[in-house]
PDB file of C-alpha atoms in Angstrom:
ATOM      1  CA  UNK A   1       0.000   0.000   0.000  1.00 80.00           C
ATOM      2  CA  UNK A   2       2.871   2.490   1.054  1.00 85.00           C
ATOM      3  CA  UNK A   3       4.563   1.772  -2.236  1.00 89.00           C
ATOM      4  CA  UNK A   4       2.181   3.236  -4.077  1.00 92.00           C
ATOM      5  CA  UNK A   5       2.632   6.610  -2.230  1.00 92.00           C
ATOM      6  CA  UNK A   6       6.439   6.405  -2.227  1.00 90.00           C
ATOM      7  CA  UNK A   7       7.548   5.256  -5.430  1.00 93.00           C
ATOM      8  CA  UNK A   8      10.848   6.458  -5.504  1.00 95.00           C
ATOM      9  CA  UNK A   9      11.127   5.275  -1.909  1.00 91.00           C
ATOM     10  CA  UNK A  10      12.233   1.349  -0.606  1.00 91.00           C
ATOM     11  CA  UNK A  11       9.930  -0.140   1.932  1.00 89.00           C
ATOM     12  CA  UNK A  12      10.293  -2.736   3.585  1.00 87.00           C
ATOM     13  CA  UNK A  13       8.069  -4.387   6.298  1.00 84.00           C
ATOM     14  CA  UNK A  14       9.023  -4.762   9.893  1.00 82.00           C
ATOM     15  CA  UNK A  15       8.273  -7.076  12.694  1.00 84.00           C
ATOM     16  CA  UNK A  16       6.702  -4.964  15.440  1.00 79.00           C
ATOM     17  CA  UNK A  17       5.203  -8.076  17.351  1.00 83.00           C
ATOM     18  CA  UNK A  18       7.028  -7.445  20.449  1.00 79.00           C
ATOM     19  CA  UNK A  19       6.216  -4.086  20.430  1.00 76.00           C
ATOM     20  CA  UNK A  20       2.722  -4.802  20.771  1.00 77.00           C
ATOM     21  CA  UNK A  21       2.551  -7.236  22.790  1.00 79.00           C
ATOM     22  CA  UNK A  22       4.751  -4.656  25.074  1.00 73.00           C
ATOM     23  CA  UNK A  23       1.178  -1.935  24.508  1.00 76.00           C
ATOM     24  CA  UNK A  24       3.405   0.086  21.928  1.00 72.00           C
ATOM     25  CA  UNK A  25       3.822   0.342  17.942  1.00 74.00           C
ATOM     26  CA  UNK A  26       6.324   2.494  15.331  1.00 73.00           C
ATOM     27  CA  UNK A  27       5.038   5.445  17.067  1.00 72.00           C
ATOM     28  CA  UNK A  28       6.191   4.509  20.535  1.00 72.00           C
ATOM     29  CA  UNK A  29       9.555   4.236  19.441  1.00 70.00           C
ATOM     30  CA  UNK A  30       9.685   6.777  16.826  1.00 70.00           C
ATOM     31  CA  UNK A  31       7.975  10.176  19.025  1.00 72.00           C
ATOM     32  CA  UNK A  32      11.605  10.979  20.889  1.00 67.00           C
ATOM     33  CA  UNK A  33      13.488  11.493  17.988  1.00 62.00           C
ATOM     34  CA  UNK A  34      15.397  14.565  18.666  1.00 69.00           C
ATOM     35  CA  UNK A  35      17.037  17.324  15.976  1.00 71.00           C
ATOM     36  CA  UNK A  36      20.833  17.414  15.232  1.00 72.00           C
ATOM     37  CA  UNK A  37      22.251  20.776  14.490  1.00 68.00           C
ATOM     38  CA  UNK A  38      24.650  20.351  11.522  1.00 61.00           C
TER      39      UNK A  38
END
């Protein structure tokens, strides 16, 4: 489905079972990504 939307893009699927079994998904692990100043 993603592919579609992001052509020039690879995607891949992940395993995110233990994630959920922990009460979490991608977005649990992805919200405390923090900016680098270059």
């Amino acid at each position: 489905m993603l592919r579609k939307y992001f052509p020039t893009r690879k995607v891949i699927g992940i395993d995110c079972a233990d994630l959920v079994w922990g009460q979490g998904s991608i977005h649990c692990i992805t919200q405390q990504w923090y900016g680098i100043n270059h």
